[in-house]
């Protein structure tokens, strides 16, 4: 089967409801592409989600919703392994092992923890949030992943993964593959439509600046048409002087595959209005089938859950082998049946 291919693994949090355009163009499109070249494992990381308070009903709904959107975006259960993290108990098990070889100071240097805990005050943050990156290390090492497709913000966690894999291998013998971050440089960075100085993101963006893929197409159209543009009238890519127009050009180009110079030529002498009208149409054409496919999976939770059950079974076959090896190397007594 696909086993002679390099392995890819990534995870996405089930906390956001609808995916937004930044998620999609930054990470999820990469997931879809890597199915063709890699033995790819993708999971919805519900264990990570509970590092922050979650409503149980919402968590369950969002876990299905995330899986449905990944499938709607083009993940194909015949060509990749899609599963839910908590269905594979080896994540928590190897996570504990990794906790025990991580230095407290080392974990304290993780900037995502500093950022996330700063919001509610460090004393209110859970210990789970503190060890979040170490669980992520276990996620990756269990699958002997070579490539980890993530955004730039995850680089430090991949570095930690490499450090801990090397440490374990050195102390206990060769066990884990050393992974690399797969961060595609040209991957579009998408900015808030109302404030093109900040990245489009659920937490930072204003509702009007954020394109949720599951929004009503009419609402999406309106957001594009009221996007902030720059002084002047010329349609030209210039991230510094024209961040608003440049962001629209990036979105347009990434969605259609047309190059930015080709778009600049096409819109020469035309106003911002023409660009926005056309981009709104491109967006609507993109989100309409995406919403429809997502809804089809949500309307048929049995099929969706069966896909996830099969994925978990495939994932466990790999994860349990790695965990057994790690336990043996550590000196744990084998459990005899
Ligand atoms: N921390 C990642 C994020 O916030 C999610 C994640 C969890 C992940 N486990 C992973 C990403 C393993 C890659 C590999 O985006």
mmCIF file of C-alpha atoms and ligand atoms in Angstrom:
data_model
loop_
_atom_site.group_PDB
_atom_site.id
_atom_site.type_symbol
_atom_site.label_atom_id
_atom_site.label_comp_id
_atom_site.label_asym_id
_atom_site.label_seq_id
_atom_site.Cartn_x
_atom_site.Cartn_y
_atom_site.Cartn_z
ATOM 1 C CA UNK A 1 0.000 0.000 0.000
ATOM 2 C CA UNK A 2 1.159 3.514 0.783
ATOM 3 C CA UNK A 3 3.678 2.296 3.319
ATOM 4 C CA UNK A 4 6.785 2.985 1.210
ATOM 5 C CA UNK A 5 5.879 6.652 1.199
ATOM 6 C CA UNK A 6 7.178 9.095 3.791
ATOM 7 C CA UNK A 7 4.740 9.634 6.583
ATOM 8 C CA UNK A 8 2.911 12.866 7.329
ATOM 9 C CA UNK A 9 0.928 13.656 10.438
ATOM 10 C CA UNK A 10 -1.012 16.656 11.623
ATOM 11 C CA UNK A 11 -3.754 17.601 14.025
ATOM 12 C CA UNK A 12 -6.425 20.238 14.133
ATOM 13 C CA UNK A 13 -8.304 21.463 17.175
ATOM 14 C CA UNK A 14 -12.078 20.938 17.275
ATOM 15 C CA UNK A 15 -12.648 24.243 19.009
ATOM 16 C CA UNK A 16 -13.461 26.602 16.202
ATOM 17 C CA UNK A 17 -16.843 25.583 14.800
ATOM 18 C CA UNK A 18 -16.504 26.670 11.200
ATOM 19 C CA UNK A 19 -13.063 26.595 9.626
ATOM 20 C CA UNK A 20 -12.063 29.977 8.300
ATOM 21 C CA UNK A 21 -10.319 30.901 5.103
ATOM 22 C CA UNK A 22 -6.957 31.288 6.863
ATOM 23 C CA UNK A 23 -7.118 27.684 8.214
ATOM 24 C CA UNK A 24 -8.100 26.387 4.850
ATOM 25 C CA UNK A 25 -5.522 28.137 2.697
ATOM 26 C CA UNK A 26 -2.768 27.832 5.311
ATOM 27 C CA UNK A 27 -3.051 24.243 6.521
ATOM 28 C CA UNK A 28 -5.927 22.188 5.200
ATOM 29 C CA UNK A 29 -5.019 22.561 1.552
ATOM 30 C CA UNK A 30 -1.610 21.165 2.477
ATOM 31 C CA UNK A 31 -3.264 18.173 4.129
ATOM 32 C CA UNK A 32 -5.172 17.457 0.945
ATOM 33 C CA UNK A 33 -2.057 17.762 -1.218
ATOM 34 C CA UNK A 34 0.061 15.516 1.016
ATOM 35 C CA UNK A 35 -2.381 12.621 0.601
ATOM 36 C CA UNK A 36 -0.903 12.175 -2.874
ATOM 37 C CA UNK A 37 2.728 11.914 -1.825
ATOM 38 C CA UNK A 38 2.688 10.719 1.767
ATOM 39 C CA UNK A 39 1.199 8.079 3.999
ATOM 40 C CA UNK A 40 -0.839 10.729 5.768
ATOM 41 C CA UNK A 41 -2.451 10.671 9.220
ATOM 42 C CA UNK A 42 -4.761 13.492 10.277
ATOM 43 C CA UNK A 43 -6.557 13.784 13.540
ATOM 44 C CA UNK A 44 -9.005 15.966 15.377
ATOM 45 C CA UNK A 45 -7.189 16.704 18.637
ATOM 46 C CA UNK A 46 -9.906 16.578 21.253
ATOM 47 C CA UNK A 47 -7.426 15.783 24.058
ATOM 48 C CA UNK A 48 -5.722 19.074 23.282
ATOM 49 C CA UNK A 49 -9.064 20.866 23.210
ATOM 50 C CA UNK A 50 -9.732 20.186 26.900
ATOM 51 C CA UNK A 51 -6.620 22.095 27.951
ATOM 52 C CA UNK A 52 -9.054 25.022 27.917
ATOM 53 C CA UNK A 53 -12.566 24.802 29.378
ATOM 54 C CA UNK A 54 -15.021 23.084 27.007
ATOM 55 C CA UNK A 55 -18.739 22.521 27.058
ATOM 56 C CA UNK A 56 -19.153 18.736 26.559
ATOM 57 C CA UNK A 57 -22.035 19.043 24.097
ATOM 58 C CA UNK A 58 -20.192 21.591 22.037
ATOM 59 C CA UNK A 59 -16.996 19.580 22.094
ATOM 60 C CA UNK A 60 -18.772 16.510 20.736
ATOM 61 C CA UNK A 61 -20.547 18.540 18.047
ATOM 62 C CA UNK A 62 -17.374 20.384 17.083
ATOM 63 C CA UNK A 63 -15.397 17.154 16.833
ATOM 64 C CA UNK A 64 -17.866 15.820 14.259
ATOM 65 C CA UNK A 65 -18.028 19.203 12.581
ATOM 66 C CA UNK A 66 -14.230 19.354 12.221
ATOM 67 C CA UNK A 67 -14.085 15.869 10.748
ATOM 68 C CA UNK A 68 -16.956 16.680 8.369
ATOM 69 C CA UNK A 69 -15.182 19.817 7.180
ATOM 70 C CA UNK A 70 -11.897 17.976 6.649
ATOM 71 C CA UNK A 71 -13.724 15.459 4.470
ATOM 72 C CA UNK A 72 -15.594 18.238 2.649
ATOM 73 C CA UNK A 73 -12.272 19.964 1.979
ATOM 74 C CA UNK A 74 -11.029 16.878 0.175
ATOM 75 C CA UNK A 75 -9.516 14.448 2.661
ATOM 76 C CA UNK A 76 -10.291 11.016 1.304
ATOM 77 C CA UNK A 77 -10.487 8.161 3.825
ATOM 78 C CA UNK A 78 -9.249 5.829 1.072
ATOM 79 C CA UNK A 79 -6.066 7.834 0.711
ATOM 80 C CA UNK A 80 -5.342 9.020 4.235
ATOM 81 C CA UNK A 81 -6.115 8.051 7.814
ATOM 82 C CA UNK A 82 -8.539 10.436 9.502
ATOM 83 C CA UNK A 83 -9.311 9.869 13.173
ATOM 84 C CA UNK A 84 -10.117 11.389 16.534
ATOM 85 C CA UNK A 85 -7.220 11.613 18.993
ATOM 86 C CA UNK A 86 -9.128 10.291 22.041
ATOM 87 C CA UNK A 87 -10.040 7.133 20.084
ATOM 88 C CA UNK A 88 -6.393 6.141 20.199
ATOM 89 C CA UNK A 89 -5.428 5.797 23.877
ATOM 90 C CA UNK A 90 -1.737 5.507 23.010
ATOM 91 C CA UNK A 91 -1.595 9.323 22.711
ATOM 92 C CA UNK A 92 -2.207 9.810 26.413
ATOM 93 C CA UNK A 93 0.083 6.884 27.240
ATOM 94 C CA UNK A 94 3.088 8.082 25.267
ATOM 95 C CA UNK A 95 2.287 11.621 26.394
ATOM 96 C CA UNK A 96 3.014 10.571 29.968
ATOM 97 C CA UNK A 97 6.344 9.059 28.964
ATOM 98 C CA UNK A 98 7.282 12.247 27.151
ATOM 99 C CA UNK A 99 6.309 14.336 30.203
ATOM 100 C CA UNK A 100 8.858 12.366 32.153
ATOM 101 C CA UNK A 101 11.775 13.179 29.864
ATOM 102 C CA UNK A 102 10.953 16.872 29.459
ATOM 103 C CA UNK A 103 12.623 19.425 31.689
ATOM 104 C CA UNK A 104 10.376 21.819 33.569
ATOM 105 C CA UNK A 105 12.433 24.737 32.299
ATOM 106 C CA UNK A 106 12.283 23.399 28.779
ATOM 107 C CA UNK A 107 8.471 23.222 28.902
ATOM 108 C CA UNK A 108 8.365 26.708 30.445
ATOM 109 C CA UNK A 109 9.957 28.190 27.353
ATOM 110 C CA UNK A 110 7.030 27.317 25.073
ATOM 111 C CA UNK A 111 5.664 30.592 23.795
ATOM 112 C CA UNK A 112 2.183 29.305 22.946
ATOM 113 C CA UNK A 113 1.653 28.476 26.621
ATOM 114 C CA UNK A 114 2.851 31.922 27.605
ATOM 115 C CA UNK A 115 0.451 33.541 25.137
ATOM 116 C CA UNK A 116 -2.548 31.404 25.988
ATOM 117 C CA UNK A 117 -2.066 31.511 29.756
ATOM 118 C CA UNK A 118 -1.436 35.254 29.766
ATOM 119 C CA UNK A 119 -5.068 35.846 28.814
ATOM 120 C CA UNK A 120 -6.634 34.329 31.916
ATOM 121 C CA UNK A 121 -3.628 34.694 34.240
ATOM 122 C CA UNK A 122 -0.979 31.971 34.634
ATOM 123 C CA UNK A 123 -2.468 30.763 37.917
ATOM 124 C CA UNK A 124 -5.759 29.982 36.229
ATOM 125 C CA UNK A 125 -4.178 27.978 33.419
ATOM 126 C CA UNK A 126 -4.424 24.196 33.694
ATOM 127 C CA UNK A 127 -1.406 21.919 34.003
ATOM 128 C CA UNK A 128 -2.769 20.333 30.817
ATOM 129 C CA UNK A 129 -2.258 23.593 28.969
ATOM 130 C CA UNK A 130 1.319 23.635 30.262
ATOM 131 C CA UNK A 131 2.019 20.124 28.976
ATOM 132 C CA UNK A 132 0.056 20.631 25.742
ATOM 133 C CA UNK A 133 3.208 20.673 23.574
ATOM 134 C CA UNK A 134 4.404 17.422 25.142
ATOM 135 C CA UNK A 135 1.185 15.650 24.173
ATOM 136 C CA UNK A 136 1.738 17.017 20.680
ATOM 137 C CA UNK A 137 5.211 15.444 20.733
ATOM 138 C CA UNK A 138 3.605 12.080 21.496
ATOM 139 C CA UNK A 139 1.078 12.601 18.671
ATOM 140 C CA UNK A 140 3.869 12.949 16.170
ATOM 141 C CA UNK A 141 6.303 10.316 17.455
ATOM 142 C CA UNK A 142 3.675 7.566 17.714
ATOM 143 C CA UNK A 143 3.372 7.545 13.921
ATOM 144 C CA UNK A 144 7.105 7.815 13.171
ATOM 145 C CA UNK A 145 6.142 10.866 11.115
ATOM 146 C CA UNK A 146 8.676 12.368 8.733
ATOM 147 C CA UNK A 147 6.736 15.511 7.854
ATOM 148 C CA UNK A 148 4.421 17.582 10.015
ATOM 149 C CA UNK A 149 2.377 20.092 8.016
ATOM 150 C CA UNK A 150 1.699 23.044 10.324
ATOM 151 C CA UNK A 151 1.688 26.807 10.374
ATOM 152 C CA UNK A 152 4.686 28.885 11.370
ATOM 153 C CA UNK A 153 3.260 29.266 14.908
ATOM 154 C CA UNK A 154 3.868 25.550 15.557
ATOM 155 C CA UNK A 155 7.584 25.549 14.728
ATOM 156 C CA UNK A 156 8.678 25.593 18.358
ATOM 157 C CA UNK A 157 6.564 22.517 19.133
ATOM 158 C CA UNK A 158 8.158 20.609 16.264
ATOM 159 C CA UNK A 159 11.601 21.601 17.561
ATOM 160 C CA UNK A 160 10.632 20.218 20.968
ATOM 161 C CA UNK A 161 9.487 17.021 19.256
ATOM 162 C CA UNK A 162 12.863 16.642 17.584
ATOM 163 C CA UNK A 163 14.712 17.297 20.856
ATOM 164 C CA UNK A 164 12.674 14.760 22.818
ATOM 165 C CA UNK A 165 12.906 12.106 20.107
ATOM 166 C CA UNK A 166 16.675 12.472 20.038
ATOM 167 C CA UNK A 167 16.854 12.380 23.829
ATOM 168 C CA UNK A 168 14.771 9.226 24.065
ATOM 169 C CA UNK A 169 16.715 7.523 21.280
ATOM 170 C CA UNK A 170 19.988 8.385 22.946
ATOM 171 C CA UNK A 171 18.967 7.186 26.395
ATOM 172 C CA UNK A 172 17.007 4.099 25.462
ATOM 173 C CA UNK A 173 18.055 3.152 21.937
ATOM 174 C CA UNK A 174 16.773 4.031 18.485
ATOM 175 C CA UNK A 175 12.966 4.170 18.748
ATOM 176 C CA UNK A 176 11.573 7.303 17.104
ATOM 177 C CA UNK A 177 11.899 8.926 13.692
ATOM 178 C CA UNK A 178 13.063 12.545 13.893
ATOM 179 C CA UNK A 179 10.352 14.602 12.150
ATOM 180 C CA UNK A 180 10.574 17.875 10.249
ATOM 181 C CA UNK A 181 8.112 20.718 10.118
ATOM 182 C CA UNK A 182 6.535 20.935 6.688
ATOM 183 C CA UNK A 183 5.893 24.641 6.395
ATOM 184 C CA UNK A 184 5.306 25.743 2.860
ATOM 185 C CA UNK A 185 6.762 29.195 2.422
ATOM 186 C CA UNK A 186 4.580 30.229 -0.476
ATOM 187 C CA UNK A 187 1.492 29.153 1.381
ATOM 188 C CA UNK A 188 -0.690 32.144 1.432
ATOM 189 C CA UNK A 189 -0.774 34.204 4.556
ATOM 190 C CA UNK A 190 -4.277 35.548 4.779
ATOM 191 C CA UNK A 191 -5.032 38.721 6.713
ATOM 192 C CA UNK A 192 -8.116 40.115 8.402
ATOM 193 C CA UNK A 193 -10.336 41.824 5.819
ATOM 194 C CA UNK A 194 -10.920 44.799 8.112
ATOM 195 C CA UNK A 195 -7.385 45.039 9.466
ATOM 196 C CA UNK A 196 -4.852 43.684 6.985
ATOM 197 C CA UNK A 197 -2.048 44.217 9.510
ATOM 198 C CA UNK A 198 -3.164 41.138 11.477
ATOM 199 C CA UNK A 199 -3.478 37.518 10.443
ATOM 200 C CA UNK A 200 -6.999 36.243 9.776
ATOM 201 C CA UNK A 201 -7.779 34.234 12.895
ATOM 202 C CA UNK A 202 -10.727 33.268 15.012
ATOM 203 C CA UNK A 203 -9.356 34.926 18.122
ATOM 204 C CA UNK A 204 -7.872 38.115 16.714
ATOM 205 C CA UNK A 205 -10.130 39.085 13.851
ATOM 206 C CA UNK A 206 -13.285 41.121 13.942
ATOM 207 C CA UNK A 207 -16.335 39.154 12.734
ATOM 208 C CA UNK A 208 -16.423 41.304 9.614
ATOM 209 C CA UNK A 209 -12.788 40.584 8.893
ATOM 210 C CA UNK A 210 -13.040 36.798 9.185
ATOM 211 C CA UNK A 211 -14.378 34.561 6.415
ATOM 212 C CA UNK A 212 -15.935 31.450 7.919
ATOM 213 C CA UNK A 213 -16.333 28.762 5.303
ATOM 214 C CA UNK A 214 -19.713 27.744 6.693
ATOM 215 C CA UNK A 215 -21.194 31.246 6.680
ATOM 216 C CA UNK A 216 -24.124 31.954 4.389
ATOM 217 C CA UNK A 217 -22.621 32.743 0.972
ATOM 218 C CA UNK A 218 -24.493 36.064 1.048
ATOM 219 C CA UNK A 219 -22.670 37.055 4.228
ATOM 220 C CA UNK A 220 -19.338 36.075 2.716
ATOM 221 C CA UNK A 221 -20.072 38.146 -0.349
ATOM 222 C CA UNK A 222 -20.842 41.123 1.833
ATOM 223 C CA UNK A 223 -17.631 40.745 3.837
ATOM 224 C CA UNK A 224 -15.533 40.732 0.683
ATOM 225 C CA UNK A 225 -17.336 43.735 -0.707
ATOM 226 C CA UNK A 226 -16.789 45.708 2.482
ATOM 227 C CA UNK A 227 -13.147 44.687 2.888
ATOM 228 C CA UNK A 228 -10.823 47.560 3.713
ATOM 229 C CA UNK A 229 -8.881 48.754 0.691
ATOM 230 C CA UNK A 230 -6.128 51.293 0.402
ATOM 231 C CA UNK A 231 -5.845 54.855 -0.841
ATOM 232 C CA UNK A 232 -5.439 55.185 -4.580
ATOM 233 C CA UNK A 233 -7.241 53.137 -7.187
ATOM 234 C CA UNK A 234 -4.576 50.933 -8.700
ATOM 235 C CA UNK A 235 -4.810 47.168 -8.324
ATOM 236 C CA UNK A 236 -1.258 46.156 -7.583
ATOM 237 C CA UNK A 237 0.378 43.774 -5.116
ATOM 238 C CA UNK A 238 2.336 45.780 -2.560
ATOM 239 C CA UNK A 239 2.088 44.303 0.917
ATOM 240 C CA UNK A 240 3.487 47.431 2.551
ATOM 241 C CA UNK A 241 1.731 50.239 0.749
ATOM 242 C CA UNK A 242 -1.412 48.359 -0.240
ATOM 243 C CA UNK A 243 -2.003 45.649 2.357
ATOM 244 C CA UNK A 244 -5.768 45.497 1.801
ATOM 245 C CA UNK A 245 -5.667 45.064 -1.970
ATOM 246 C CA UNK A 246 -2.671 42.733 -1.689
ATOM 247 C CA UNK A 247 -4.611 40.496 0.685
ATOM 248 C CA UNK A 248 -7.520 40.319 -1.768
ATOM 249 C CA UNK A 249 -5.122 39.463 -4.587
ATOM 250 C CA UNK A 250 -3.539 36.715 -2.490
ATOM 251 C CA UNK A 251 -6.917 35.174 -1.708
ATOM 252 C CA UNK A 252 -7.967 35.387 -5.339
ATOM 253 C CA UNK A 253 -4.757 33.875 -6.613
ATOM 254 C CA UNK A 254 -4.684 31.065 -4.075
ATOM 255 C CA UNK A 255 -8.273 30.047 -4.717
ATOM 256 C CA UNK A 256 -8.096 30.103 -8.506
ATOM 257 C CA UNK A 257 -4.445 29.264 -9.176
ATOM 258 C CA UNK A 258 -4.097 32.399 -11.312
ATOM 259 C CA UNK A 259 -0.815 34.196 -10.702
ATOM 260 C CA UNK A 260 -0.762 37.609 -9.078
ATOM 261 C CA UNK A 261 0.898 39.293 -12.114
ATOM 262 C CA UNK A 262 -1.844 37.836 -14.317
ATOM 263 C CA UNK A 263 -4.473 39.296 -11.997
ATOM 264 C CA UNK A 264 -2.720 42.670 -11.921
ATOM 265 C CA UNK A 265 -2.763 42.725 -15.709
ATOM 266 C CA UNK A 266 -6.402 41.716 -15.884
ATOM 267 C CA UNK A 267 -7.506 44.456 -13.490
ATOM 268 C CA UNK A 268 -5.361 47.195 -14.937
ATOM 269 C CA UNK A 269 -7.430 50.346 -15.206
ATOM 270 C CA UNK A 270 -10.327 48.797 -13.320
ATOM 271 C CA UNK A 271 -11.351 49.859 -9.844
ATOM 272 C CA UNK A 272 -11.361 48.038 -6.512
ATOM 273 C CA UNK A 273 -15.067 47.415 -6.978
ATOM 274 C CA UNK A 274 -14.495 45.151 -9.987
ATOM 275 C CA UNK A 275 -11.915 43.090 -8.114
ATOM 276 C CA UNK A 276 -14.192 42.703 -5.117
ATOM 277 C CA UNK A 277 -17.205 41.717 -7.204
ATOM 278 C CA UNK A 278 -15.233 39.012 -8.997
ATOM 279 C CA UNK A 279 -13.538 37.760 -5.851
ATOM 280 C CA UNK A 280 -16.901 37.556 -4.094
ATOM 281 C CA UNK A 281 -18.146 35.341 -6.936
ATOM 282 C CA UNK A 282 -15.035 33.127 -6.691
ATOM 283 C CA UNK A 283 -15.544 32.782 -2.944
ATOM 284 C CA UNK A 284 -19.214 31.911 -3.305
ATOM 285 C CA UNK A 285 -18.351 29.250 -5.902
ATOM 286 C CA UNK A 286 -15.847 27.810 -3.472
ATOM 287 C CA UNK A 287 -17.888 27.826 -0.257
ATOM 288 C CA UNK A 288 -21.184 26.647 -1.737
ATOM 289 C CA UNK A 289 -20.109 23.032 -2.470
ATOM 290 C CA UNK A 290 -17.978 23.002 0.693
ATOM 291 C CA UNK A 291 -21.024 23.832 2.836
ATOM 292 C CA UNK A 292 -23.131 21.303 1.008
ATOM 293 C CA UNK A 293 -20.657 18.444 1.497
ATOM 294 C CA UNK A 294 -20.127 19.345 5.149
ATOM 295 C CA UNK A 295 -23.891 19.318 5.703
ATOM 296 C CA UNK A 296 -24.204 15.912 4.018
ATOM 297 C CA UNK A 297 -21.761 14.410 6.521
ATOM 298 C CA UNK A 298 -23.508 16.100 9.424
ATOM 299 C CA UNK A 299 -26.869 14.781 8.248
ATOM 300 C CA UNK A 300 -25.473 11.255 8.239
ATOM 301 C CA UNK A 301 -23.523 10.924 11.495
ATOM 302 C CA UNK A 302 -23.469 7.128 11.181
ATOM 303 C CA UNK A 303 -21.407 7.271 8.028
ATOM 304 C CA UNK A 304 -19.183 9.929 9.531
ATOM 305 C CA UNK A 305 -18.641 7.956 12.737
ATOM 306 C CA UNK A 306 -17.902 4.806 10.727
ATOM 307 C CA UNK A 307 -15.189 6.651 8.792
ATOM 308 C CA UNK A 308 -13.678 7.823 12.074
ATOM 309 C CA UNK A 309 -13.878 4.348 13.602
ATOM 310 C CA UNK A 310 -12.043 2.866 10.654
ATOM 311 C CA UNK A 311 -9.472 5.649 10.861
ATOM 312 C CA UNK A 312 -8.917 4.994 14.562
ATOM 313 C CA UNK A 313 -8.386 1.320 13.863
ATOM 314 C CA UNK A 314 -5.737 2.081 11.231
ATOM 315 C CA UNK A 315 -4.101 4.638 13.511
ATOM 316 C CA UNK A 316 -4.026 2.275 16.480
ATOM 317 C CA UNK A 317 -2.265 -0.407 14.480
ATOM 318 C CA UNK A 318 0.666 1.976 14.036
ATOM 319 C CA UNK A 319 0.503 3.724 17.409
ATOM 320 C CA UNK A 320 0.311 0.559 19.501
ATOM 321 C CA UNK A 321 3.401 -0.862 17.860
ATOM 322 C CA UNK A 322 5.414 2.273 18.592
ATOM 323 C CA UNK A 323 4.147 2.461 22.169
ATOM 324 C CA UNK A 324 4.989 -1.191 22.830
ATOM 325 C CA UNK A 325 8.508 -0.578 21.617
ATOM 326 C CA UNK A 326 8.917 2.519 23.761
ATOM 327 C CA UNK A 327 7.554 0.718 26.859
ATOM 328 C CA UNK A 328 9.953 -2.143 26.297
ATOM 329 C CA UNK A 329 12.956 0.176 25.895
ATOM 330 C CA UNK A 330 11.971 2.004 29.083
ATOM 331 C CA UNK A 331 12.123 -1.245 31.039
ATOM 332 C CA UNK A 332 8.425 -1.750 31.724
ATOM 333 C CA UNK A 333 7.578 -5.346 32.545
ATOM 334 C CA UNK A 334 5.552 -6.874 29.719
ATOM 335 C CA UNK A 335 1.922 -7.538 30.583
ATOM 336 C CA UNK A 336 1.319 -11.273 30.128
ATOM 337 C CA UNK A 337 -2.121 -12.550 29.213
HETATM 338 N N1 LIG B 1 -0.968 22.373 18.294
HETATM 339 C C1 LIG B 1 -1.528 22.245 16.972
HETATM 340 C C2 LIG B 1 -2.229 23.556 16.625
HETATM 341 O O1 LIG B 1 -2.655 24.274 17.498
HETATM 342 C C3 LIG B 1 -2.501 21.095 16.874
HETATM 343 C C4 LIG B 1 -1.824 19.759 17.004
HETATM 344 C C5 LIG B 1 -1.978 18.872 18.024
HETATM 345 C C6 LIG B 1 -0.902 19.200 16.101
HETATM 346 N N2 LIG B 1 -1.219 17.771 17.787
HETATM 347 C C7 LIG B 1 -0.546 17.924 16.635
HETATM 348 C C8 LIG B 1 -0.322 19.646 14.905
HETATM 349 C C9 LIG B 1 0.378 17.104 15.991
HETATM 350 C C10 LIG B 1 0.590 18.807 14.277
HETATM 351 C C11 LIG B 1 0.941 17.556 14.821
HETATM 352 O O2 LIG B 1 -2.383 23.852 15.469
#
